[in-house]
Tab-separated table of C-alpha atoms and ligand atoms in Angstrom:
chain	number	residue	atom	x	y	z
E	1	MET	CA	-6.457	12.259	14.990
E	2	PRO	CA	-6.459	9.887	17.869
E	3	VAL	CA	-6.630	6.690	15.722
E	4	THR	CA	-6.599	7.338	11.982
E	5	ALA	CA	-6.220	4.787	9.218
E	6	VAL	CA	-4.533	5.965	6.020
E	7	VAL	CA	-5.442	3.692	3.129
E	8	GLY	CA	-4.986	3.464	-0.622
E	9	ALA	CA	-8.219	4.317	-2.446
E	10	GLN	CA	-7.234	2.916	-5.860
E	11	TRP	CA	-4.787	0.271	-7.175
E	12	GLY	CA	-1.853	1.162	-4.895
E	13	ASP	CA	0.930	3.748	-5.269
E	14	GLU	CA	-1.441	6.623	-4.518
E	15	GLY	CA	1.182	8.415	-2.433
E	16	LYS	CA	0.406	6.872	0.974
E	17	GLY	CA	4.066	7.122	2.046
E	18	ARG	CA	4.280	10.877	1.510
E	19	ILE	CA	0.933	11.475	3.269
E	20	ILE	CA	1.995	9.403	6.301
E	21	ASP	CA	5.359	11.163	6.404
E	22	TYR	CA	3.496	14.499	6.488
E	23	LEU	CA	0.939	13.408	9.111
E	24	ALA	CA	3.558	11.613	11.213
E	25	GLN	CA	5.046	14.978	12.151
E	26	GLN	CA	2.106	15.087	14.600
E	27	ALA	CA	1.823	11.362	15.410
E	28	ASP	CA	2.938	9.403	18.476
E	29	VAL	CA	2.628	5.965	16.883
E	30	VAL	CA	2.546	4.704	13.263
E	31	ILE	CA	1.629	1.064	12.621
E	32	ARG	CA	1.836	-0.764	9.267
E	33	PHE	CA	-1.140	-3.111	9.393
E	34	GLN	CA	-0.796	-5.451	6.395
E	35	GLY	CA	1.357	-6.457	3.442
E	36	GLY	CA	5.083	-6.954	3.242
E	37	ASP	CA	7.992	-5.789	1.132
E	38	ASN	CA	5.752	-5.746	-1.937
E	39	ALA	CA	5.095	-2.170	-0.819
E	40	GLY	CA	7.120	0.765	-2.065
E	41	HIS	CA	6.161	3.894	-0.137
E	42	THR	CA	8.183	6.837	-1.382
E	43	VAL	CA	9.072	9.578	1.054
E	44	ILE	CA	11.102	12.673	0.200
E	45	ASN	CA	12.246	14.870	3.063
E	46	GLU	CA	15.409	16.184	4.743
E	47	PHE	CA	16.832	12.621	4.831
E	48	GLY	CA	16.641	12.308	1.030
E	49	LYS	CA	14.431	10.063	-1.069
E	50	HIS	CA	13.474	6.668	0.346
E	51	ALA	CA	11.203	3.919	-0.962
E	52	LEU	CA	10.049	2.195	2.224
E	53	HIS	CA	9.037	-1.443	1.907
E	54	LEU	CA	8.408	-2.679	5.447
E	55	ILE	CA	9.341	0.132	7.801
E	56	PRO	CA	6.435	2.474	8.599
E	57	SER	CA	6.611	5.906	6.976
E	58	GLY	CA	6.646	7.597	10.393
E	59	ILE	CA	10.269	6.547	10.912
E	60	PHE	CA	11.646	9.977	9.997
E	61	ASN	CA	10.097	11.613	13.064
E	62	PRO	CA	12.352	10.663	16.011
E	63	GLN	CA	9.426	11.162	18.434
E	64	THR	CA	7.215	8.580	16.699
E	65	VAL	CA	7.018	4.928	17.722
E	66	ASN	CA	6.906	2.785	14.556
E	67	ILE	CA	5.447	-0.712	14.628
E	68	ILE	CA	5.288	-3.422	11.986
E	69	GLY	CA	1.931	-4.929	12.940
E	70	SER	CA	0.723	-8.506	13.294
E	71	GLY	CA	-1.155	-8.262	9.973
E	72	CYS	CA	2.138	-7.920	8.090
E	73	VAL	CA	4.401	-10.518	6.519
E	74	VAL	CA	8.044	-9.678	7.134
E	75	ASN	CA	11.065	-10.827	5.180
E	76	PRO	CA	13.776	-10.360	7.838
E	77	GLN	CA	16.540	-9.958	5.265
E	78	SER	CA	14.622	-7.206	3.433
E	79	LEU	CA	13.983	-5.513	6.759
E	80	LEU	CA	17.681	-5.598	7.678
E	81	ASP	CA	18.631	-4.207	4.253
E	82	GLU	CA	16.103	-1.415	4.617
E	83	MET	CA	17.304	-0.626	8.141
E	84	ALA	CA	20.893	-0.385	6.867
E	85	THR	CA	19.883	2.034	4.090
E	86	LEU	CA	18.002	4.280	6.496
E	87	GLU	CA	20.785	4.230	9.084
E	88	ALA	CA	23.298	5.186	6.412
E	89	ALA	CA	21.098	8.207	5.636
E	90	GLY	CA	21.173	9.212	9.325
E	91	VAL	CA	17.665	8.043	10.266
E	92	GLY	CA	17.398	6.791	13.872
E	93	LEU	CA	15.831	3.379	14.362
E	94	GLU	CA	15.505	3.386	18.169
E	95	ASN	CA	11.718	3.501	17.875
E	96	LEU	CA	11.242	0.619	15.440
E	97	TRP	CA	9.361	-2.439	16.735
E	98	ILE	CA	7.967	-5.601	15.187
E	99	SER	CA	4.938	-7.517	16.450
E	100	ASN	CA	5.857	-10.998	17.675
E	101	ARG	CA	2.717	-12.161	15.834
E	102	ALA	CA	3.749	-10.894	12.396
E	103	GLN	CA	4.455	-13.718	9.941
E	104	MET	CA	7.872	-14.318	8.415
E	105	VAL	CA	8.400	-14.351	4.665
E	106	MET	CA	10.929	-17.145	4.164
E	107	SER	CA	13.349	-17.512	1.249
E	108	TYR	CA	11.244	-20.434	0.016
E	109	HIS	CA	8.148	-18.206	-0.151
E	110	ARG	CA	9.881	-16.062	-2.762
E	111	LEU	CA	10.890	-19.166	-4.663
E	112	ILE	CA	7.326	-20.521	-4.589
E	113	ASP	CA	5.903	-17.127	-5.649
E	114	ALA	CA	8.114	-17.150	-8.766
E	115	LEU	CA	7.382	-20.815	-9.546
E	116	GLU	CA	3.637	-20.258	-9.147
E	117	GLU	CA	3.678	-17.283	-11.516
E	118	THR	CA	5.468	-19.429	-14.126
E	119	ALA	CA	2.982	-22.269	-13.568
E	120	ARG	CA	0.088	-19.882	-14.290
E	121	GLY	CA	1.232	-19.739	-17.909
E	122	PRO	CA	-0.483	-16.858	-19.723
E	123	ASP	CA	-2.807	-16.187	-16.740
E	124	THR	CA	-0.291	-14.454	-14.499
E	125	ILE	CA	-1.270	-12.156	-11.626
E	126	GLY	CA	1.818	-10.020	-12.065
E	127	THR	CA	2.903	-10.351	-8.429
E	128	THR	CA	5.939	-8.531	-7.112
E	129	LYS	CA	7.550	-11.976	-6.548
E	130	ARG	CA	8.328	-11.057	-2.938
E	131	GLY	CA	6.733	-14.246	-1.589
E	132	ILE	CA	3.704	-12.391	-0.234
E	133	GLY	CA	0.994	-14.791	-1.477
E	134	PRO	CA	2.787	-17.973	-0.309
E	135	ALA	CA	3.535	-16.414	3.106
E	136	TYR	CA	-0.134	-15.504	3.691
E	137	ALA	CA	-1.146	-18.940	2.367
E	138	ASP	CA	1.077	-20.561	5.013
E	139	LYS	CA	-0.446	-18.276	7.644
E	140	ALA	CA	-3.915	-19.513	6.680
E	141	THR	CA	-2.921	-23.193	6.558
E	142	ARG	CA	-1.103	-22.702	9.869
E	143	ALA	CA	2.295	-23.651	8.482
E	144	GLY	CA	3.660	-20.122	8.903
E	145	LEU	CA	6.495	-19.038	11.184
E	146	ARG	CA	6.122	-15.852	13.179
E	147	LEU	CA	8.721	-13.314	14.235
E	148	GLY	CA	8.124	-14.274	17.856
E	149	ASP	CA	9.178	-17.868	17.051
E	150	LEU	CA	12.725	-16.593	16.573
E	151	LEU	CA	12.902	-16.012	20.327
E	152	GLN	CA	12.240	-19.694	21.188
E	153	SER	CA	14.804	-21.799	19.316
E	154	ASP	CA	13.472	-25.294	20.238
E	155	TRP	CA	9.967	-24.311	19.248
E	156	LEU	CA	11.308	-22.658	16.079
E	157	GLU	CA	13.240	-25.763	15.077
E	158	ALA	CA	10.156	-27.967	15.423
E	159	ARG	CA	7.931	-25.487	13.579
E	160	LEU	CA	10.480	-25.089	10.800
E	161	ASP	CA	10.614	-28.833	10.338
E	162	GLY	CA	6.877	-29.057	9.620
E	163	ALA	CA	6.873	-25.905	7.489
E	164	LEU	CA	9.733	-27.182	5.349
E	165	ARG	CA	8.073	-30.517	4.681
E	166	GLN	CA	5.092	-28.654	3.195
E	167	ALA	CA	7.224	-26.102	1.361
E	168	ASN	CA	9.476	-28.697	-0.252
E	169	GLU	CA	6.473	-30.714	-1.353
E	170	ARG	CA	5.036	-27.613	-3.018
E	171	ILE	CA	8.397	-26.771	-4.615
E	172	ARG	CA	8.700	-30.324	-5.943
E	173	ILE	CA	5.245	-30.146	-7.566
E	174	LEU	CA	6.148	-26.817	-9.156
E	175	GLY	CA	9.412	-28.252	-10.515
E	176	GLY	CA	11.886	-26.376	-8.304
E	177	ASP	CA	14.856	-27.496	-6.188
E	178	ALA	CA	14.225	-28.431	-2.544
E	179	VAL	CA	15.580	-26.051	0.105
E	180	ASP	CA	17.887	-27.087	2.940
E	181	GLY	CA	16.571	-26.902	6.511
E	182	GLN	CA	19.923	-26.536	8.290
E	183	GLU	CA	20.936	-23.615	6.150
E	184	ILE	CA	17.609	-21.886	6.787
E	185	PHE	CA	17.785	-22.510	10.540
E	186	ALA	CA	21.260	-20.973	10.692
E	187	GLN	CA	19.992	-17.980	8.749
E	188	LEU	CA	17.066	-17.593	11.168
E	189	MET	CA	19.441	-17.607	14.140
E	190	GLY	CA	21.286	-14.733	12.478
E	191	PHE	CA	17.993	-12.831	12.157
E	192	ARG	CA	17.245	-13.519	15.828
E	193	ASP	CA	20.590	-12.016	16.845
E	194	ARG	CA	20.046	-8.888	14.796
E	195	LEU	CA	16.304	-8.321	15.207
E	196	GLY	CA	15.391	-10.127	18.445
E	197	HIS	CA	15.469	-7.011	20.647
E	198	ARG	CA	12.873	-5.312	18.409
E	199	ILE	CA	10.333	-8.156	18.503
E	200	ILE	CA	7.619	-7.376	21.051
E	201	ASP	CA	4.107	-8.125	22.192
E	202	THR	CA	2.452	-4.886	21.050
E	203	VAL	CA	-0.547	-5.156	23.404
E	204	PRO	CA	0.944	-3.486	26.530
E	205	LEU	CA	2.446	-0.693	24.415
E	206	LEU	CA	-0.812	0.017	22.574
E	207	ARG	CA	-2.957	-0.265	25.697
E	208	LYS	CA	-0.829	2.454	27.239
E	209	ALA	CA	-0.965	4.523	24.027
E	210	LEU	CA	-4.782	4.406	23.925
E	211	ALA	CA	-5.054	5.152	27.635
E	212	THR	CA	-3.060	8.352	27.141
E	213	ASP	CA	-4.943	9.404	23.966
E	214	ALA	CA	-1.844	9.005	21.857
E	215	ARG	CA	-2.198	10.026	18.224
E	216	ILE	CA	-1.984	6.785	16.246
E	217	LEU	CA	-1.750	6.365	12.470
E	218	LEU	CA	-2.452	3.020	10.805
E	219	GLU	CA	-0.569	2.723	7.511
E	220	GLY	CA	-2.106	0.613	4.778
E	221	GLN	CA	-0.292	-0.976	1.880
E	222	LEU	CA	-1.607	-1.124	-1.710
E	223	GLY	CA	-5.256	-0.107	-2.312
E	224	VAL	CA	-8.810	-1.405	-2.189
E	225	MET	CA	-8.829	-2.559	-5.833
E	226	ARG	CA	-6.185	-5.160	-4.900
E	227	ASP	CA	-7.879	-6.188	-1.641
E	228	LEU	CA	-8.135	-9.967	-1.239
E	229	ASP	CA	-11.910	-9.816	-0.688
E	230	TRP	CA	-12.972	-6.545	-2.352
E	231	GLY	CA	-10.507	-6.103	-5.192
E	232	ILE	CA	-10.322	-7.583	-8.685
E	233	TYR	CA	-9.886	-11.172	-7.491
E	234	PRO	CA	-7.745	-13.137	-8.411
E	235	TYR	CA	-5.562	-10.176	-9.524
E	236	VAL	CA	-5.165	-9.078	-5.928
E	237	THR	CA	-2.685	-9.252	-3.105
E	238	SER	CA	-3.156	-11.828	-0.350
E	239	SER	CA	-4.168	-9.460	2.460
E	240	ASN	CA	-6.752	-6.733	3.056
E	241	PRO	CA	-5.736	-3.106	2.515
E	242	THR	CA	-9.201	-1.757	3.453
E	243	ALA	CA	-9.726	0.140	6.703
E	244	SER	CA	-12.050	-2.487	8.174
E	245	PHE	CA	-9.020	-4.730	8.583
E	246	ALA	CA	-6.716	-2.022	9.894
E	247	ALA	CA	-7.522	-2.398	13.586
E	248	SER	CA	-6.962	-6.140	13.562
E	249	GLY	CA	-3.693	-5.960	11.609
E	250	ALA	CA	-2.430	-3.202	13.882
E	251	GLY	CA	-3.496	-4.878	17.122
E	252	LEU	CA	-6.205	-2.438	18.265
E	253	PRO	CA	-9.891	-2.881	19.117
E	254	ALA	CA	-12.031	-2.094	16.029
E	255	ARG	CA	-14.106	0.562	17.778
E	256	THR	CA	-11.024	2.707	18.462
E	257	LEU	CA	-10.784	3.734	14.816
E	258	ASP	CA	-11.846	7.408	14.648
E	259	ALA	CA	-11.010	8.480	11.111
E	260	VAL	CA	-10.130	7.036	7.730
E	261	ILE	CA	-8.151	9.049	5.202
E	262	GLY	CA	-8.305	7.707	1.654
E	263	VAL	CA	-5.275	8.573	-0.445
E	264	VAL	CA	-6.193	9.063	-4.084
E	265	LYS	CA	-4.156	10.051	-7.114
E	266	ALA	CA	-5.708	12.710	-9.358
E	267	TYR	CA	-5.682	10.117	-12.181
E	268	SER	CA	-5.421	6.296	-12.222
E	269	THR	CA	-2.453	3.925	-12.260
E	270	CYS	CA	-2.019	0.209	-11.709
E	271	VAL	CA	0.868	-2.286	-11.779
E	272	GLY	CA	0.254	-5.958	-12.356
E	273	ASP	CA	-2.432	-7.750	-14.338
E	274	GLY	CA	-6.240	-7.721	-14.262
E	275	PRO	CA	-9.041	-5.518	-15.608
E	276	PHE	CA	-8.412	-1.769	-15.501
E	277	PRO	CA	-11.245	-0.152	-17.487
E	278	VAL	CA	-9.822	3.382	-17.595
E	279	GLU	CA	-6.429	2.281	-18.957
E	280	LEU	CA	-5.191	4.454	-21.846
E	281	HIS	CA	-3.077	2.592	-24.390
E	282	ASP	CA	-2.458	5.771	-26.372
E	283	ALA	CA	-0.190	8.809	-26.255
E	284	THR	CA	-2.201	10.311	-23.357
E	285	GLY	CA	-1.461	7.232	-21.210
E	286	ALA	CA	2.224	7.511	-22.109
E	287	ARG	CA	2.146	11.224	-21.255
E	288	LEU	CA	0.686	10.548	-17.790
E	289	ARG	CA	3.373	7.892	-17.212
E	290	GLU	CA	6.129	10.214	-18.344
E	291	ILE	CA	5.072	13.301	-16.368
E	292	GLY	CA	3.996	11.305	-13.301
E	293	GLN	CA	7.141	9.121	-13.460
E	294	GLU	CA	4.881	6.119	-13.120
E	295	PHE	CA	7.341	3.282	-12.602
E	296	GLY	CA	7.004	0.841	-9.674
E	297	ALA	CA	8.881	1.864	-6.490
E	298	THR	CA	9.580	-1.832	-5.724
E	299	THR	CA	9.884	-3.560	-9.100
E	300	GLY	CA	10.543	-0.647	-11.478
E	301	ARG	CA	7.774	-1.901	-13.783
E	302	PRO	CA	6.023	0.764	-15.895
E	303	ARG	CA	2.610	1.488	-14.357
E	304	ARG	CA	-0.527	1.283	-16.496
E	305	CYS	CA	-2.092	4.763	-16.611
E	306	GLY	CA	-5.556	6.197	-17.220
E	307	TRP	CA	-8.038	8.958	-16.386
E	308	PHE	CA	-9.539	9.326	-12.914
E	309	ASP	CA	-12.019	6.575	-12.083
E	310	GLY	CA	-15.068	7.898	-10.226
E	311	VAL	CA	-16.653	4.460	-9.858
E	312	ALA	CA	-13.579	3.120	-8.056
E	313	ILE	CA	-13.420	6.111	-5.686
E	314	ASN	CA	-17.101	5.915	-4.841
E	315	TYR	CA	-16.724	2.205	-4.035
E	316	ALA	CA	-13.481	2.740	-2.102
E	317	ALA	CA	-14.902	5.608	-0.053
E	318	TRP	CA	-17.996	3.701	0.987
E	319	LEU	CA	-16.256	0.409	1.700
E	320	ASN	CA	-13.535	2.046	3.782
E	321	GLY	CA	-15.901	4.409	5.584
E	322	MET	CA	-13.618	7.263	4.575
E	323	THR	CA	-13.911	10.468	6.546
E	324	ALA	CA	-11.534	12.487	4.346
E	325	LEU	CA	-9.622	12.311	1.094
E	326	ALA	CA	-6.017	13.231	0.347
E	327	VAL	CA	-5.663	13.993	-3.370
E	328	THR	CA	-2.104	13.552	-4.646
E	329	LYS	CA	-0.174	14.294	-7.854
E	330	LEU	CA	-2.461	17.110	-8.953
E	331	ASP	CA	0.579	18.790	-10.543
E	332	VAL	CA	0.929	15.905	-13.019
E	333	LEU	CA	-2.212	17.212	-14.769
E	334	ASP	CA	-0.925	20.813	-15.027
E	335	THR	CA	-0.250	20.768	-18.775
E	336	PHE	CA	-3.375	18.990	-20.029
E	337	ALA	CA	-5.864	21.175	-21.951
E	338	GLU	CA	-8.655	18.711	-21.280
E	339	LEU	CA	-9.184	16.084	-18.572
E	340	LYS	CA	-11.584	13.201	-18.382
E	341	ILE	CA	-13.261	11.562	-15.410
E	342	CYS	CA	-14.951	8.187	-15.578
E	343	THR	CA	-18.379	8.413	-13.926
E	344	GLY	CA	-19.744	4.963	-14.777
E	345	TYR	CA	-19.020	1.620	-16.438
E	346	ARG	CA	-21.151	0.253	-19.251
E	347	LEU	CA	-21.318	-3.539	-18.946
E	348	ALA	CA	-21.564	-6.025	-21.821
E	349	ASP	CA	-25.368	-6.201	-21.465
E	350	GLY	CA	-25.686	-2.404	-21.675
E	351	ALA	CA	-26.315	-1.863	-17.939
E	352	VAL	CA	-24.577	1.143	-16.389
E	353	VAL	CA	-22.895	0.840	-12.995
E	354	THR	CA	-21.871	3.843	-10.895
E	355	ASP	CA	-21.974	2.891	-7.223
E	356	THR	CA	-20.364	-0.532	-6.890
E	357	MET	CA	-17.532	-2.477	-8.474
E	358	PRO	CA	-18.683	-5.205	-10.861
E	359	ASP	CA	-17.123	-8.610	-10.252
E	360	THR	CA	-13.957	-9.362	-12.227
E	361	ALA	CA	-15.528	-11.317	-15.112
E	362	LEU	CA	-18.000	-8.473	-15.742
E	363	LEU	CA	-15.364	-5.816	-15.254
E	364	ASN	CA	-13.261	-7.436	-17.982
E	365	GLN	CA	-15.870	-6.358	-20.494
E	366	ALA	CA	-16.802	-3.003	-18.989
E	367	THR	CA	-16.215	0.233	-20.886
E	368	PRO	CA	-15.833	3.564	-19.092
E	369	ILE	CA	-18.278	6.453	-19.504
E	370	TYR	CA	-16.441	9.768	-19.385
E	371	GLU	CA	-17.218	13.395	-18.729
E	372	THR	CA	-14.775	16.078	-19.856
E	373	TRP	CA	-13.277	18.853	-17.741
E	374	GLU	CA	-11.296	21.906	-18.708
E	375	GLY	CA	-7.610	21.767	-17.691
E	376	TRP	CA	-5.862	24.672	-15.923
E	377	GLN	CA	-2.658	24.672	-17.971
E	378	SER	CA	-0.521	26.368	-15.349
E	379	SER	CA	1.807	25.103	-12.651
E	380	SER	CA	0.215	24.088	-9.345
E	381	ALA	CA	3.556	23.070	-7.782
E	382	ASP	CA	3.872	26.237	-5.697
E	383	CYS	CA	0.264	26.368	-4.509
E	384	ARG	CA	0.074	26.108	-0.708
E	385	ARG	CA	-3.544	27.082	-0.103
E	386	TRP	CA	-6.865	26.163	-1.684
E	387	ASP	CA	-7.256	29.719	-3.004
E	388	ASP	CA	-3.859	29.513	-4.755
E	389	LEU	CA	-5.185	26.805	-7.083
E	390	PRO	CA	-6.532	27.801	-10.503
E	391	PRO	CA	-10.373	27.690	-10.579
E	392	GLN	CA	-10.344	24.758	-13.036
E	393	ALA	CA	-8.192	22.733	-10.597
E	394	ARG	CA	-10.551	23.549	-7.712
E	395	ARG	CA	-13.525	22.416	-9.784
E	396	TYR	CA	-11.720	19.188	-10.734
E	397	ILE	CA	-10.899	18.394	-7.077
E	398	ASP	CA	-14.428	19.283	-6.005
E	399	ARG	CA	-15.716	16.781	-8.547
E	400	ILE	CA	-13.468	14.049	-7.070
E	401	GLY	CA	-14.860	14.785	-3.597
E	402	GLN	CA	-18.400	14.766	-4.960
E	403	LEU	CA	-17.947	11.388	-6.655
E	404	ALA	CA	-16.477	9.969	-3.441
E	405	ASP	CA	-19.098	11.713	-1.310
E	406	VAL	CA	-16.281	12.525	1.103
E	407	PRO	CA	-14.616	15.911	1.761
E	408	VAL	CA	-11.159	16.513	0.293
E	409	ARG	CA	-8.945	17.468	3.227
E	410	TYR	CA	-5.401	17.401	1.766
E	411	VAL	CA	-4.035	18.281	-1.651
E	412	SER	CA	-0.535	17.370	-2.778
E	413	VAL	CA	1.109	19.207	-5.672
E	414	GLY	CA	4.601	17.676	-5.639
E	415	ALA	CA	6.600	14.903	-4.014
E	416	GLU	CA	8.458	17.066	-1.458
E	417	ARG	CA	7.174	17.146	2.111
E	418	ASP	CA	6.114	20.793	1.938
E	419	GLN	CA	4.324	20.480	-1.418
E	420	MET	CA	1.069	19.821	0.310
E	421	PHE	CA	-1.673	21.745	2.093
E	422	GLU	CA	-4.843	21.278	4.080
E	423	VAL	CA	-8.071	22.434	2.477
Z	1	GDP	P1	2.608	4.711	-2.164
Z	1	GDP	O1	3.000	3.299	-2.427
Z	1	GDP	O2	1.128	4.889	-2.065
Z	1	GDP	O3	3.323	5.321	-0.990
Z	1	GDP	O4	3.060	5.551	-3.450
Z	1	GDP	P2	4.451	5.389	-4.272
Z	1	GDP	O5	5.546	5.952	-3.468
Z	1	GDP	O6	4.607	3.996	-4.777
Z	1	GDP	O7	4.134	6.260	-5.544
Z	1	GDP	C1	3.888	7.624	-5.481
Z	1	GDP	C2	4.946	8.370	-6.310
Z	1	GDP	O8	4.513	9.691	-6.580
Z	1	GDP	C3	6.272	8.516	-5.598
Z	1	GDP	O9	7.308	8.541	-6.552
Z	1	GDP	C4	6.155	9.890	-4.921
Z	1	GDP	O10	7.417	10.511	-4.696
Z	1	GDP	C5	5.378	10.642	-5.962
Z	1	GDP	N1	4.481	11.668	-5.434
Z	1	GDP	C6	3.704	11.627	-4.309
Z	1	GDP	N2	2.921	12.727	-4.236
Z	1	GDP	C7	3.193	13.453	-5.344
Z	1	GDP	C8	2.667	14.680	-5.876
Z	1	GDP	O11	1.777	15.322	-5.312
Z	1	GDP	N3	3.188	15.100	-7.073
Z	1	GDP	C9	4.154	14.413	-7.745
Z	1	GDP	N4	4.586	14.894	-8.908
Z	1	GDP	N5	4.668	13.265	-7.266
Z	1	GDP	C10	4.181	12.792	-6.101
Z	2	IMO	P1	2.129	-0.044	-2.415
Z	2	IMO	O1	1.946	-0.283	-0.943
Z	2	IMO	C1	1.142	-1.337	-6.422
Z	2	IMO	C2	0.254	-5.601	-6.926
Z	2	IMO	C3	1.123	-6.440	-7.834
Z	2	IMO	C4	0.105	-7.479	-8.296
Z	2	IMO	C5	-0.738	-7.710	-7.039
Z	2	IMO	C6	-0.301	-8.925	-6.214
Z	2	IMO	O2	3.428	0.577	-2.752
Z	2	IMO	O3	0.940	0.684	-2.961
Z	2	IMO	P2	1.735	-9.400	-4.576
Z	2	IMO	O4	3.210	-9.297	-4.787
Z	2	IMO	O5	1.203	-8.523	-3.483
Z	2	IMO	O6	1.263	-10.819	-4.444
Z	2	IMO	O7	1.096	-8.882	-5.964
Z	2	IMO	O8	-0.613	-6.521	-6.272
Z	2	IMO	N1	0.994	-4.879	-5.862
Z	2	IMO	C7	1.177	-3.553	-5.844
Z	2	IMO	N2	0.864	-2.611	-6.764
Z	2	IMO	N3	1.690	-0.956	-5.241
Z	2	IMO	C8	1.956	-1.882	-4.291
Z	2	IMO	O9	2.250	-1.528	-3.029
Z	2	IMO	C9	1.769	-3.260	-4.585
Z	2	IMO	N4	1.932	-4.427	-3.908
Z	2	IMO	C10	1.451	-5.412	-4.700
Z	2	IMO	O10	1.621	-5.676	-8.911
Z	2	IMO	O11	-0.749	-6.927	-9.259
Z	3	MG	MG1	4.042	2.175	-3.848
């Protein structure tokens, strides 16, 4: 391991949570490096079923230190709610820490997110309305408040004053009702009382961890196709889920990153708007959604479904510098007689693209080129070794690895912790 980033290789919801939960059994530290409570990372283990939004998916291993990194945006109320749910299920939170440099998602960020989506008229992004975009916007314009600010009340009060002037101006333009500073300050003092002891400077802790060769996992949120720079802009999130940003968002030197595991679903899904060339609007798409239970872990929205996209995986693997792939949800394909894999996009001018992702305007008019594979039509749910898989399933996974040009290291055949094996 020593430092391994685990990132989404598609449009999010690839199964990152379950892979981290599995790998965290051997990890000393897990750090979420970007995003906020827009994430829904589902983990099923002896503590039940949990959709984690902010808390790293290593939390179920009592030996693992879990850190919400500086690259994240944290809604303190969501965090407290999530902590309460986990505690009620018997999960210990002694090892949960938050970087003092992580940004706070304020109640007005959620309000602005919703107002902005309405103001976009028919051109919505389909955000999760968790205030993620407005919080990162405030970070960039330097109007953001950080978790560490909670520990200095005079400083916080002055910072809040400036932040609120900007926020209320934005709310007024968008036609919403101004928010009250005193009420928000009182709420922040409540967060300080309940979270203050978990807010730390992560540098001394991580320096020590690196010096002792601790095994560190960096947990990404979403996937490369929604990356602020490399995804289908503007239908993206407001941070960078690719591995190149993992070290910075986690608070580690870039050269310490040793490995990058790309988590990839055996077919494609996407929630939110924007071009999605492999989307199936027919009965096959509905069948994938039904068998795969493709409904958002955070918003409950039905996910758009389609065949596996080989162009996206090739792009994701190269851009992330992936060293291994974890293929999830293979079992969802068990009953299909025939499977398709997209190996290229045909653009409006007839050009064929296989090894990069066309920019959004071009992608809007791209049509997928498919090859057809024979299905295995038997259950893979009990397979625990490569040799247990039907030959058609092995060939299908081999093809995914070939398109990515990265070895497949893990295969997951069900949502339970043990329904997974190393190749
Ligand atoms: P994440 O955001 O990348 O962590 O993924 P989500 O949790 O949003 O979505 C993945 C969904 O698939 C969750 O409901 C998981 O419980 C489920 N899941 C993960 N791996 C498998 C698998 O191998 N097979 C099946 N059938 N379900 C899986
Ligand atoms: P995990 O970590 C899937 C999508 C939204 C929208 C776009 C921007 O569970 O994979 P935002 O609220 O971030 O401003 O929305 O990104 N989106 C996700 N889709 N899984 C997620 O997280 C997502 N987080 C955001 O649907 O298209
Ligand atoms: Mg998810």
